[in-house]
Amino acid sequence: MPELLTLDRRDDGVAVVTLANGKVNALSRALVTELHETANELSANPPGAVVITGGDRIFAAGADISEFGGAEEAGPITQLIHGALDAIAAIPRFVIASVSGYALGGGCELALACDYRIAGPKAVFGQPEILLGIIPGGGGTQRLARLVGPSTAKALCITGAQVNADEALRIGLADEVVDDAMARALELAAEVARGPLQAQALAKQVIDAGLSTSLEEGLRGEQAAFVAAFGTEDSKIGVASFLEHGPGKAAFTGN
Ligand code: COA
């Protein structure tokens, strides 16, 4: 059983992961290990959708700086964090980060490993590692650059500047800014959880795969996934429902 986070599988198909590691939710080795195990469990037995959240004032303050040593310890630390965040990114469901406060360093990288970021008005994002004389080691340089573009990513990683919710929305780091991030995340996740989950997983997979390959290869991947989607039970339900009742009325099974 995890001790530094909670996993709540709700009746509406939404699984909520809440970081609970003290005041600042530092991503200690122990918490990152629990995150990795939780991601594996969510992949092995997927819910309808996932919401990952942290504290109200502090989503997560980043890697636990008190565990840092020298260059020798840096390798295992970055491998551990990458492993956990890759496992979160690979969950075959829509994963939403609900960020109401500070998401710094590894906290920002955790949000970046999710599929979608909903921010509250007091959310703050940043990669302040440079202020320690180091750089992001949990995917920040790569996932941030893919999301906001290389120049903004470089500016954030090289100055350590933090952005508020509105600025995060403007640069594409946050997808929505709302008064109550958690309420909105749960609402969206519940809606997604009622959808055709196999097709959703295929869409996520080909979009992610396409980001690290050529356009040609990505387009071929889409064709294969399109065909695979037609092999699902939900595609038959969806098409039949459209022809009989019009758009948006299908009752999907998730299969
Ligand atoms: N790792 C370990 N400890 C951390 C931490 C981290 N990433 N972030 C904060 N803490 C500790 C502080 O050292 C302090 O410890 P203390 O109570 O023993 O003095 C405690 O958490 C509270 O931090 P404090 O800065 O006093 O709280 P705050 O509410 O004023 O600010 C933050 C909160 C998150 C904005 C601020 O702590 C911060 O910027 N943290 C560092 C973020 C960072 O650089 N992350 C990248 C890590 S590579």
PDB file of C-alpha atoms and ligand atoms in Angstrom:
ATOM      1  CA  MET A   1       0.000   0.000   0.000  1.00  0.00           C
ATOM      2  CA  PRO A   2       1.358   3.443  -0.903  1.00  0.00           C
ATOM      3  CA  GLU A   3       2.037   5.765   2.033  1.00  0.00           C
ATOM      4  CA  LEU A   4       2.962   9.019   0.314  1.00  0.00           C
ATOM      5  CA  LEU A   5       0.036   9.169  -2.102  1.00  0.00           C
ATOM      6  CA  THR A   6      -3.531   7.929  -2.266  1.00  0.00           C
ATOM      7  CA  LEU A   7      -5.235   6.138  -5.128  1.00  0.00           C
ATOM      8  CA  ASP A   8      -9.021   6.415  -5.150  1.00  0.00           C
ATOM      9  CA  ARG A   9     -10.888   4.413  -7.779  1.00  0.00           C
ATOM     10  CA  ARG A  10     -14.276   6.113  -7.936  1.00  0.00           C
ATOM     11  CA  ASP A  11     -17.599   4.622  -9.004  1.00  0.00           C
ATOM     12  CA  ASP A  12     -17.709   6.898 -12.077  1.00  0.00           C
ATOM     13  CA  GLY A  13     -14.607   5.206 -13.500  1.00  0.00           C
ATOM     14  CA  VAL A  14     -12.215   7.994 -12.543  1.00  0.00           C
ATOM     15  CA  ALA A  15      -9.069   7.095 -10.599  1.00  0.00           C
ATOM     16  CA  VAL A  16      -7.706   9.955  -8.504  1.00  0.00           C
ATOM     17  CA  VAL A  17      -4.055   9.950  -7.483  1.00  0.00           C
ATOM     18  CA  THR A  18      -3.302  12.490  -4.736  1.00  0.00           C
ATOM     19  CA  LEU A  19       0.265  13.188  -3.652  1.00  0.00           C
ATOM     20  CA  ALA A  20       0.474  13.340   0.117  1.00  0.00           C
ATOM     21  CA  ASN A  21       4.117  13.809   1.048  1.00  0.00           C
ATOM     22  CA  GLY A  22       4.092  16.485   3.727  1.00  0.00           C
ATOM     23  CA  LYS A  23       3.739  20.204   3.247  1.00  0.00           C
ATOM     24  CA  VAL A  24       5.504  20.619  -0.105  1.00  0.00           C
ATOM     25  CA  ASN A  25       5.027  17.205  -1.753  1.00  0.00           C
ATOM     26  CA  ALA A  26       8.726  16.873  -2.501  1.00  0.00           C
ATOM     27  CA  LEU A  27       9.247  14.065  -5.000  1.00  0.00           C
ATOM     28  CA  SER A  28      11.455  11.966  -2.764  1.00  0.00           C
ATOM     29  CA  ARG A  29      12.783   8.611  -3.950  1.00  0.00           C
ATOM     30  CA  ALA A  30      10.081   6.925  -1.919  1.00  0.00           C
ATOM     31  CA  LEU A  31       7.254   9.010  -3.445  1.00  0.00           C
ATOM     32  CA  VAL A  32       8.603   8.603  -6.986  1.00  0.00           C
ATOM     33  CA  THR A  33       8.779   4.840  -6.433  1.00  0.00           C
ATOM     34  CA  GLU A  34       5.158   4.828  -5.257  1.00  0.00           C
ATOM     35  CA  LEU A  35       4.158   6.923  -8.286  1.00  0.00           C
ATOM     36  CA  HIS A  36       5.830   4.395 -10.584  1.00  0.00           C
ATOM     37  CA  GLU A  37       4.070   1.475  -8.875  1.00  0.00           C
ATOM     38  CA  THR A  38       0.742   3.297  -9.025  1.00  0.00           C
ATOM     39  CA  ALA A  39       1.197   4.030 -12.743  1.00  0.00           C
ATOM     40  CA  ASN A  40       1.971   0.356 -13.365  1.00  0.00           C
ATOM     41  CA  GLU A  41      -1.152  -0.640 -11.482  1.00  0.00           C
ATOM     42  CA  LEU A  42      -3.272   1.833 -13.486  1.00  0.00           C
ATOM     43  CA  SER A  43      -1.861   0.438 -16.728  1.00  0.00           C
ATOM     44  CA  ALA A  44      -2.417  -3.172 -15.684  1.00  0.00           C
ATOM     45  CA  ASN A  45      -5.980  -2.512 -14.562  1.00  0.00           C
ATOM     46  CA  PRO A  46      -6.993   0.731 -16.259  1.00  0.00           C
ATOM     47  CA  PRO A  47      -9.861   2.867 -14.982  1.00  0.00           C
ATOM     48  CA  GLY A  48     -11.865   5.114 -17.351  1.00  0.00           C
ATOM     49  CA  ALA A  49      -9.649   8.153 -16.788  1.00  0.00           C
ATOM     50  CA  VAL A  50      -7.081   9.408 -14.290  1.00  0.00           C
ATOM     51  CA  VAL A  51      -6.714  12.658 -12.355  1.00  0.00           C
ATOM     52  CA  ILE A  52      -3.398  13.394 -10.657  1.00  0.00           C
ATOM     53  CA  THR A  53      -3.338  16.122  -8.050  1.00  0.00           C
ATOM     54  CA  GLY A  54      -1.254  17.362  -5.147  1.00  0.00           C
ATOM     55  CA  GLY A  55      -1.752  19.823  -2.337  1.00  0.00           C
ATOM     56  CA  ASP A  56      -3.988  22.853  -2.576  1.00  0.00           C
ATOM     57  CA  ARG A  57      -1.177  25.395  -2.196  1.00  0.00           C
ATOM     58  CA  ILE A  58       1.624  23.168  -3.483  1.00  0.00           C
ATOM     59  CA  PHE A  59       0.962  20.583  -6.210  1.00  0.00           C
ATOM     60  CA  ALA A  60       4.559  19.392  -5.853  1.00  0.00           C
ATOM     61  CA  ALA A  61       7.784  21.309  -5.122  1.00  0.00           C
ATOM     62  CA  GLY A  62       9.986  19.085  -7.255  1.00  0.00           C
ATOM     63  CA  ALA A  63      12.666  16.532  -6.531  1.00  0.00           C
ATOM     64  CA  ASP A  64      13.617  16.263  -2.871  1.00  0.00           C
ATOM     65  CA  ILE A  65      16.672  18.517  -2.790  1.00  0.00           C
ATOM     66  CA  SER A  66      17.747  17.078   0.553  1.00  0.00           C
ATOM     67  CA  GLU A  67      18.380  13.752  -1.213  1.00  0.00           C
ATOM     68  CA  PHE A  68      20.744  15.294  -3.767  1.00  0.00           C
ATOM     69  CA  GLY A  69      24.418  14.364  -3.638  1.00  0.00           C
ATOM     70  CA  GLY A  70      27.019  14.727  -6.322  1.00  0.00           C
ATOM     71  CA  ALA A  71      27.244  13.554  -9.908  1.00  0.00           C
ATOM     72  CA  GLU A  72      27.285   9.901  -8.797  1.00  0.00           C
ATOM     73  CA  GLU A  73      23.841  10.107  -7.220  1.00  0.00           C
ATOM     74  CA  ALA A  74      22.468  12.194 -10.112  1.00  0.00           C
ATOM     75  CA  GLY A  75      22.276   9.243 -12.540  1.00  0.00           C
ATOM     76  CA  PRO A  76      20.071   7.049 -10.351  1.00  0.00           C
ATOM     77  CA  ILE A  77      17.882  10.059  -9.421  1.00  0.00           C
ATOM     78  CA  THR A  78      17.152  11.063 -13.010  1.00  0.00           C
ATOM     79  CA  GLN A  79      16.583   7.417 -14.018  1.00  0.00           C
ATOM     80  CA  LEU A  80      14.134   6.918 -11.178  1.00  0.00           C
ATOM     81  CA  ILE A  81      12.130  10.041 -12.021  1.00  0.00           C
ATOM     82  CA  HIS A  82      12.163   9.350 -15.760  1.00  0.00           C
ATOM     83  CA  GLY A  83      11.001   5.784 -15.151  1.00  0.00           C
ATOM     84  CA  ALA A  84       8.053   6.915 -13.057  1.00  0.00           C
ATOM     85  CA  LEU A  85       7.015   9.757 -15.359  1.00  0.00           C
ATOM     86  CA  ASP A  86       7.345   7.567 -18.467  1.00  0.00           C
ATOM     87  CA  ALA A  87       5.087   5.034 -16.726  1.00  0.00           C
ATOM     88  CA  ILE A  88       2.517   7.771 -16.069  1.00  0.00           C
ATOM     89  CA  ALA A  89       2.740   8.977 -19.668  1.00  0.00           C
ATOM     90  CA  ALA A  90       2.194   5.392 -20.849  1.00  0.00           C
ATOM     91  CA  ILE A  91      -1.046   4.805 -18.913  1.00  0.00           C
ATOM     92  CA  PRO A  92      -3.468   3.907 -21.728  1.00  0.00           C
ATOM     93  CA  ARG A  93      -6.074   6.381 -20.502  1.00  0.00           C
ATOM     94  CA  PHE A  94      -6.552  10.131 -20.500  1.00  0.00           C
ATOM     95  CA  VAL A  95      -4.531  11.467 -17.567  1.00  0.00           C
ATOM     96  CA  ILE A  96      -5.375  14.946 -16.279  1.00  0.00           C
ATOM     97  CA  ALA A  97      -3.186  16.980 -13.919  1.00  0.00           C
ATOM     98  CA  SER A  98      -5.216  19.152 -11.572  1.00  0.00           C
ATOM     99  CA  VAL A  99      -2.867  21.917 -10.442  1.00  0.00           C
ATOM    100  CA  SER A 100      -4.129  24.476  -7.946  1.00  0.00           C
ATOM    101  CA  GLY A 101      -0.777  25.669  -6.560  1.00  0.00           C
ATOM    102  CA  TYR A 102       2.971  25.476  -7.160  1.00  0.00           C
ATOM    103  CA  ALA A 103       4.116  22.877  -9.711  1.00  0.00           C
ATOM    104  CA  LEU A 104       7.868  23.377  -9.720  1.00  0.00           C
ATOM    105  CA  GLY A 105      10.737  21.305 -11.055  1.00  0.00           C
ATOM    106  CA  GLY A 106       9.693  17.655 -10.882  1.00  0.00           C
ATOM    107  CA  GLY A 107       6.184  18.873  -9.987  1.00  0.00           C
ATOM    108  CA  CYS A 108       5.985  20.675 -13.321  1.00  0.00           C
ATOM    109  CA  GLU A 109       7.499  17.627 -15.030  1.00  0.00           C
ATOM    110  CA  LEU A 110       4.849  15.414 -13.441  1.00  0.00           C
ATOM    111  CA  ALA A 111       2.155  17.715 -14.838  1.00  0.00           C
ATOM    112  CA  LEU A 112       3.918  17.596 -18.225  1.00  0.00           C
ATOM    113  CA  ALA A 113       3.827  13.785 -18.229  1.00  0.00           C
ATOM    114  CA  CYS A 114       0.018  13.971 -17.996  1.00  0.00           C
ATOM    115  CA  ASP A 115      -2.117  14.366 -21.111  1.00  0.00           C
ATOM    116  CA  TYR A 116      -3.863  17.582 -20.043  1.00  0.00           C
ATOM    117  CA  ARG A 117      -3.312  20.252 -17.397  1.00  0.00           C
ATOM    118  CA  ILE A 118      -6.115  22.078 -15.621  1.00  0.00           C
ATOM    119  CA  ALA A 119      -4.896  24.971 -13.484  1.00  0.00           C
ATOM    120  CA  GLY A 120      -6.548  26.913 -10.714  1.00  0.00           C
ATOM    121  CA  PRO A 121      -6.121  30.707 -10.537  1.00  0.00           C
ATOM    122  CA  LYS A 122      -3.242  30.396  -8.037  1.00  0.00           C
ATOM    123  CA  ALA A 123      -1.276  27.776  -9.993  1.00  0.00           C
ATOM    124  CA  VAL A 124       2.403  28.504 -10.623  1.00  0.00           C
ATOM    125  CA  PHE A 125       4.554  26.490 -13.012  1.00  0.00           C
ATOM    126  CA  GLY A 126       8.300  26.546 -13.426  1.00  0.00           C
ATOM    127  CA  GLN A 127      11.570  24.708 -13.878  1.00  0.00           C
ATOM    128  CA  PRO A 128      13.717  26.438 -11.250  1.00  0.00           C
ATOM    129  CA  GLU A 129      16.521  23.839 -11.263  1.00  0.00           C
ATOM    130  CA  ILE A 130      18.868  26.346 -12.905  1.00  0.00           C
ATOM    131  CA  LEU A 131      18.758  28.375  -9.682  1.00  0.00           C
ATOM    132  CA  LEU A 132      20.465  25.388  -8.045  1.00  0.00           C
ATOM    133  CA  GLY A 133      23.040  25.321 -10.824  1.00  0.00           C
ATOM    134  CA  ILE A 134      21.539  22.216 -12.406  1.00  0.00           C
ATOM    135  CA  ILE A 135      18.933  21.475 -15.094  1.00  0.00           C
ATOM    136  CA  PRO A 136      15.593  19.622 -15.183  1.00  0.00           C
ATOM    137  CA  GLY A 137      16.081  15.860 -14.904  1.00  0.00           C
ATOM    138  CA  GLY A 138      12.544  14.536 -15.113  1.00  0.00           C
ATOM    139  CA  GLY A 139      11.764  15.208 -18.757  1.00  0.00           C
ATOM    140  CA  GLY A 140      11.361  18.983 -18.401  1.00  0.00           C
ATOM    141  CA  THR A 141      13.706  19.925 -21.217  1.00  0.00           C
ATOM    142  CA  GLN A 142      11.975  17.558 -23.641  1.00  0.00           C
ATOM    143  CA  ARG A 143       8.277  17.499 -22.761  1.00  0.00           C
ATOM    144  CA  LEU A 144       8.204  21.253 -22.064  1.00  0.00           C
ATOM    145  CA  ALA A 145       9.867  22.052 -25.400  1.00  0.00           C
ATOM    146  CA  ARG A 146       7.404  19.852 -27.267  1.00  0.00           C
ATOM    147  CA  LEU A 147       4.496  21.581 -25.544  1.00  0.00           C
ATOM    148  CA  VAL A 148       5.462  25.268 -25.560  1.00  0.00           C
ATOM    149  CA  GLY A 149       8.152  25.326 -28.247  1.00  0.00           C
ATOM    150  CA  PRO A 150      11.923  25.474 -27.885  1.00  0.00           C
ATOM    151  CA  SER A 151      12.371  29.190 -27.283  1.00  0.00           C
ATOM    152  CA  THR A 152       9.881  29.460 -24.421  1.00  0.00           C
ATOM    153  CA  ALA A 153      11.178  26.185 -22.953  1.00  0.00           C
ATOM    154  CA  LYS A 154      14.742  27.497 -23.096  1.00  0.00           C
ATOM    155  CA  ALA A 155      13.721  30.792 -21.493  1.00  0.00           C
ATOM    156  CA  LEU A 156      11.968  28.953 -18.637  1.00  0.00           C
ATOM    157  CA  CYS A 157      14.758  26.410 -18.079  1.00  0.00           C
ATOM    158  CA  ILE A 158      17.580  28.929 -18.428  1.00  0.00           C
ATOM    159  CA  THR A 159      16.145  31.712 -16.258  1.00  0.00           C
ATOM    160  CA  GLY A 160      14.168  29.556 -13.814  1.00  0.00           C
ATOM    161  CA  ALA A 161      11.285  32.018 -14.202  1.00  0.00           C
ATOM    162  CA  GLN A 162       7.936  30.895 -12.844  1.00  0.00           C
ATOM    163  CA  VAL A 163       4.689  31.521 -14.716  1.00  0.00           C
ATOM    164  CA  ASN A 164       1.266  32.086 -13.201  1.00  0.00           C
ATOM    165  CA  ALA A 165      -1.886  30.363 -14.406  1.00  0.00           C
ATOM    166  CA  ASP A 166      -2.817  32.918 -17.070  1.00  0.00           C
ATOM    167  CA  GLU A 167       0.696  32.967 -18.506  1.00  0.00           C
ATOM    168  CA  ALA A 168       0.778  29.164 -18.443  1.00  0.00           C
ATOM    169  CA  LEU A 169      -2.459  29.159 -20.423  1.00  0.00           C
ATOM    170  CA  ARG A 170      -1.099  31.683 -22.907  1.00  0.00           C
ATOM    171  CA  ILE A 171       2.028  29.643 -23.642  1.00  0.00           C
ATOM    172  CA  GLY A 172       0.130  26.342 -23.799  1.00  0.00           C
ATOM    173  CA  LEU A 173       1.540  24.851 -20.614  1.00  0.00           C
ATOM    174  CA  ALA A 174      -1.894  24.871 -18.986  1.00  0.00           C
ATOM    175  CA  ASP A 175      -4.855  23.774 -21.083  1.00  0.00           C
ATOM    176  CA  GLU A 176      -7.545  25.400 -18.960  1.00  0.00           C
ATOM    177  CA  VAL A 177      -7.629  27.857 -16.071  1.00  0.00           C
ATOM    178  CA  VAL A 178     -10.728  27.625 -13.908  1.00  0.00           C
ATOM    179  CA  ASP A 179     -11.716  28.663 -10.369  1.00  0.00           C
ATOM    180  CA  ASP A 180     -11.901  25.083  -9.121  1.00  0.00           C
ATOM    181  CA  ALA A 181      -9.337  22.950 -10.926  1.00  0.00           C
ATOM    182  CA  MET A 182     -10.253  19.715  -9.158  1.00  0.00           C
ATOM    183  CA  ALA A 183     -13.998  20.050  -9.800  1.00  0.00           C
ATOM    184  CA  ARG A 184     -13.353  20.668 -13.491  1.00  0.00           C
ATOM    185  CA  ALA A 185     -10.789  17.829 -13.695  1.00  0.00           C
ATOM    186  CA  LEU A 186     -13.239  15.384 -12.137  1.00  0.00           C
ATOM    187  CA  GLU A 187     -16.036  16.537 -14.440  1.00  0.00           C
ATOM    188  CA  LEU A 188     -13.906  16.157 -17.578  1.00  0.00           C
ATOM    189  CA  ALA A 189     -12.446  12.832 -16.405  1.00  0.00           C
ATOM    190  CA  ALA A 190     -15.926  11.433 -15.718  1.00  0.00           C
ATOM    191  CA  GLU A 191     -17.058  12.475 -19.202  1.00  0.00           C
ATOM    192  CA  VAL A 192     -14.003  10.824 -20.765  1.00  0.00           C
ATOM    193  CA  ALA A 193     -14.513   7.682 -18.661  1.00  0.00           C
ATOM    194  CA  ARG A 194     -17.913   7.176 -20.312  1.00  0.00           C
ATOM    195  CA  GLY A 195     -16.304   7.232 -23.762  1.00  0.00           C
ATOM    196  CA  PRO A 196     -14.943   4.487 -26.031  1.00  0.00           C
ATOM    197  CA  LEU A 197     -11.837   3.716 -23.978  1.00  0.00           C
ATOM    198  CA  GLN A 198     -10.056   1.516 -26.540  1.00  0.00           C
ATOM    199  CA  ALA A 199     -10.314   4.174 -29.229  1.00  0.00           C
ATOM    200  CA  GLN A 200      -9.176   6.824 -26.738  1.00  0.00           C
ATOM    201  CA  ALA A 201      -6.134   4.708 -25.919  1.00  0.00           C
ATOM    202  CA  LEU A 202      -5.338   4.328 -29.618  1.00  0.00           C
ATOM    203  CA  ALA A 203      -5.642   8.085 -30.192  1.00  0.00           C
ATOM    204  CA  LYS A 204      -3.327   8.821 -27.250  1.00  0.00           C
ATOM    205  CA  GLN A 205      -0.818   6.239 -28.387  1.00  0.00           C
ATOM    206  CA  VAL A 206      -0.528   7.457 -31.964  1.00  0.00           C
ATOM    207  CA  ILE A 207      -0.412  11.128 -30.992  1.00  0.00           C
ATOM    208  CA  ASP A 208       2.413  10.441 -28.528  1.00  0.00           C
ATOM    209  CA  ALA A 209       4.256   8.130 -30.915  1.00  0.00           C
ATOM    210  CA  GLY A 210       3.967  10.701 -33.687  1.00  0.00           C
ATOM    211  CA  LEU A 211       5.697  13.345 -31.578  1.00  0.00           C
ATOM    212  CA  SER A 212       8.959  11.429 -31.672  1.00  0.00           C
ATOM    213  CA  THR A 213       8.949  10.223 -35.248  1.00  0.00           C
ATOM    214  CA  SER A 214       8.617  11.506 -38.799  1.00  0.00           C
ATOM    215  CA  LEU A 215       5.275  12.747 -40.118  1.00  0.00           C
ATOM    216  CA  GLU A 216       5.227   9.839 -42.572  1.00  0.00           C
ATOM    217  CA  GLU A 217       5.710   7.236 -39.883  1.00  0.00           C
ATOM    218  CA  GLY A 218       3.189   8.977 -37.638  1.00  0.00           C
ATOM    219  CA  LEU A 219       0.606   8.967 -40.411  1.00  0.00           C
ATOM    220  CA  ARG A 220       1.186   5.257 -41.016  1.00  0.00           C
ATOM    221  CA  GLY A 221       0.718   4.683 -37.284  1.00  0.00           C
ATOM    222  CA  GLU A 222      -2.607   6.502 -37.462  1.00  0.00           C
ATOM    223  CA  GLN A 223      -3.795   4.268 -40.299  1.00  0.00           C
ATOM    224  CA  ALA A 224      -3.026   1.127 -38.294  1.00  0.00           C
ATOM    225  CA  ALA A 225      -4.738   2.550 -35.206  1.00  0.00           C
ATOM    226  CA  PHE A 226      -7.776   3.619 -37.283  1.00  0.00           C
ATOM    227  CA  VAL A 227      -8.188   0.035 -38.463  1.00  0.00           C
ATOM    228  CA  ALA A 228      -7.676  -1.274 -34.920  1.00  0.00           C
ATOM    229  CA  ALA A 229     -10.409   1.055 -33.637  1.00  0.00           C
ATOM    230  CA  PHE A 230     -12.868  -0.605 -36.033  1.00  0.00           C
ATOM    231  CA  GLY A 231     -12.105  -3.902 -34.303  1.00  0.00           C
ATOM    232  CA  THR A 232     -13.585  -2.707 -31.015  1.00  0.00           C
ATOM    233  CA  GLU A 233     -17.077  -3.375 -29.716  1.00  0.00           C
ATOM    234  CA  ASP A 234     -17.552   0.347 -29.056  1.00  0.00           C
ATOM    235  CA  SER A 235     -17.008   1.202 -32.735  1.00  0.00           C
ATOM    236  CA  LYS A 236     -19.987  -0.952 -33.632  1.00  0.00           C
ATOM    237  CA  ILE A 237     -22.058   0.638 -30.859  1.00  0.00           C
ATOM    238  CA  GLY A 238     -20.961   4.132 -31.871  1.00  0.00           C
ATOM    239  CA  VAL A 239     -21.659   3.776 -35.573  1.00  0.00           C
ATOM    240  CA  ALA A 240     -25.014   2.002 -35.053  1.00  0.00           C
ATOM    241  CA  SER A 241     -26.096   4.603 -32.497  1.00  0.00           C
ATOM    242  CA  PHE A 242     -25.210   7.443 -34.863  1.00  0.00           C
ATOM    243  CA  LEU A 243     -27.217   5.930 -37.706  1.00  0.00           C
ATOM    244  CA  GLU A 244     -30.231   5.315 -35.466  1.00  0.00           C
ATOM    245  CA  HIS A 245     -30.226   8.268 -33.042  1.00  0.00           C
ATOM    246  CA  GLY A 246     -27.784  10.869 -34.389  1.00  0.00           C
ATOM    247  CA  PRO A 247     -24.482  12.087 -32.924  1.00  0.00           C
ATOM    248  CA  GLY A 248     -23.352  11.863 -29.301  1.00  0.00           C
ATOM    249  CA  LYS A 249     -25.928   9.390 -27.980  1.00  0.00           C
ATOM    250  CA  ALA A 250     -23.938   6.140 -27.925  1.00  0.00           C
ATOM    251  CA  ALA A 251     -23.711   4.204 -24.655  1.00  0.00           C
ATOM    252  CA  PHE A 252     -20.187   2.831 -24.834  1.00  0.00           C
ATOM    253  CA  THR A 253     -18.978  -0.212 -22.932  1.00  0.00           C
ATOM    254  CA  GLY A 254     -15.262   0.543 -22.910  1.00  0.00           C
ATOM    255  CA  ASN A 255     -14.558  -2.580 -24.961  1.00  0.00           C
TER     256      ASN A 255
HETATM  257  N1  COA B   1      13.018  19.505  -1.770  1.00  0.00           N
HETATM  258  C1  COA B   1      13.228  19.446  -0.453  1.00  0.00           C
HETATM  259  N2  COA B   1      12.726  20.321   0.411  1.00  0.00           N
HETATM  260  C2  COA B   1      11.983  21.326  -0.071  1.00  0.00           C
HETATM  261  C3  COA B   1      11.723  21.467  -1.439  1.00  0.00           C
HETATM  262  C4  COA B   1      12.288  20.503  -2.318  1.00  0.00           C
HETATM  263  N3  COA B   1      12.091  20.550  -3.642  1.00  0.00           N
HETATM  264  N4  COA B   1      10.962  22.565  -1.615  1.00  0.00           N
HETATM  265  C5  COA B   1      10.758  23.085  -0.402  1.00  0.00           C
HETATM  266  N5  COA B   1      11.368  22.352   0.538  1.00  0.00           N
HETATM  267  C6  COA B   1      11.387  22.556   2.002  1.00  0.00           C
HETATM  268  C7  COA B   1      12.085  23.849   2.378  1.00  0.00           C
HETATM  269  O1  COA B   1      13.480  23.644   2.452  1.00  0.00           O
HETATM  270  C8  COA B   1      11.462  24.137   3.717  1.00  0.00           C
HETATM  271  O2  COA B   1      12.044  23.295   4.675  1.00  0.00           O
HETATM  272  P1  COA B   1      12.131  23.754   6.228  1.00  0.00           P
HETATM  273  O3  COA B   1      10.706  23.934   6.657  1.00  0.00           O
HETATM  274  O4  COA B   1      12.816  22.624   6.868  1.00  0.00           O
HETATM  275  O5  COA B   1      12.897  25.045   6.213  1.00  0.00           O
HETATM  276  C9  COA B   1      10.023  23.654   3.527  1.00  0.00           C
HETATM  277  O6  COA B   1      10.057  22.722   2.453  1.00  0.00           O
HETATM  278  C10 COA B   1       9.071  24.757   3.169  1.00  0.00           C
HETATM  279  O7  COA B   1       9.623  25.488   2.086  1.00  0.00           O
HETATM  280  P2  COA B   1       9.532  27.076   2.006  1.00  0.00           P
HETATM  281  O8  COA B   1      10.349  27.532   0.856  1.00  0.00           O
HETATM  282  O9  COA B   1       9.824  27.676   3.334  1.00  0.00           O
HETATM  283  O10 COA B   1       7.977  27.209   1.717  1.00  0.00           O
HETATM  284  P3  COA B   1       7.228  28.289   0.883  1.00  0.00           P
HETATM  285  O11 COA B   1       5.797  28.022   1.134  1.00  0.00           O
HETATM  286  O12 COA B   1       7.745  29.670   1.169  1.00  0.00           O
HETATM  287  O13 COA B   1       7.594  28.010  -0.656  1.00  0.00           O
HETATM  288  C11 COA B   1       7.945  26.644  -2.587  1.00  0.00           C
HETATM  289  C12 COA B   1       7.191  26.803  -1.271  1.00  0.00           C
HETATM  290  C13 COA B   1       7.585  25.283  -3.147  1.00  0.00           C
HETATM  291  C14 COA B   1       7.506  27.762  -3.552  1.00  0.00           C
HETATM  292  C15 COA B   1       9.460  26.782  -2.353  1.00  0.00           C
HETATM  293  O14 COA B   1       9.803  25.937  -1.267  1.00  0.00           O
HETATM  294  C16 COA B   1      10.342  26.383  -3.497  1.00  0.00           C
HETATM  295  O15 COA B   1      10.539  27.169  -4.399  1.00  0.00           O
HETATM  296  N6  COA B   1      10.885  25.166  -3.449  1.00  0.00           N
HETATM  297  C17 COA B   1      11.935  24.705  -4.335  1.00  0.00           C
HETATM  298  C18 COA B   1      11.420  24.353  -5.713  1.00  0.00           C
HETATM  299  C19 COA B   1      12.558  23.846  -6.566  1.00  0.00           C
HETATM  300  O16 COA B   1      13.595  24.439  -6.698  1.00  0.00           O
HETATM  301  N7  COA B   1      12.317  22.690  -7.161  1.00  0.00           N
HETATM  302  C20 COA B   1      13.263  22.058  -8.039  1.00  0.00           C
HETATM  303  C21 COA B   1      13.969  20.992  -7.331  1.00  0.00           C
HETATM  304  S1  COA B   1      15.249  20.270  -8.332  1.00  0.00           S
END
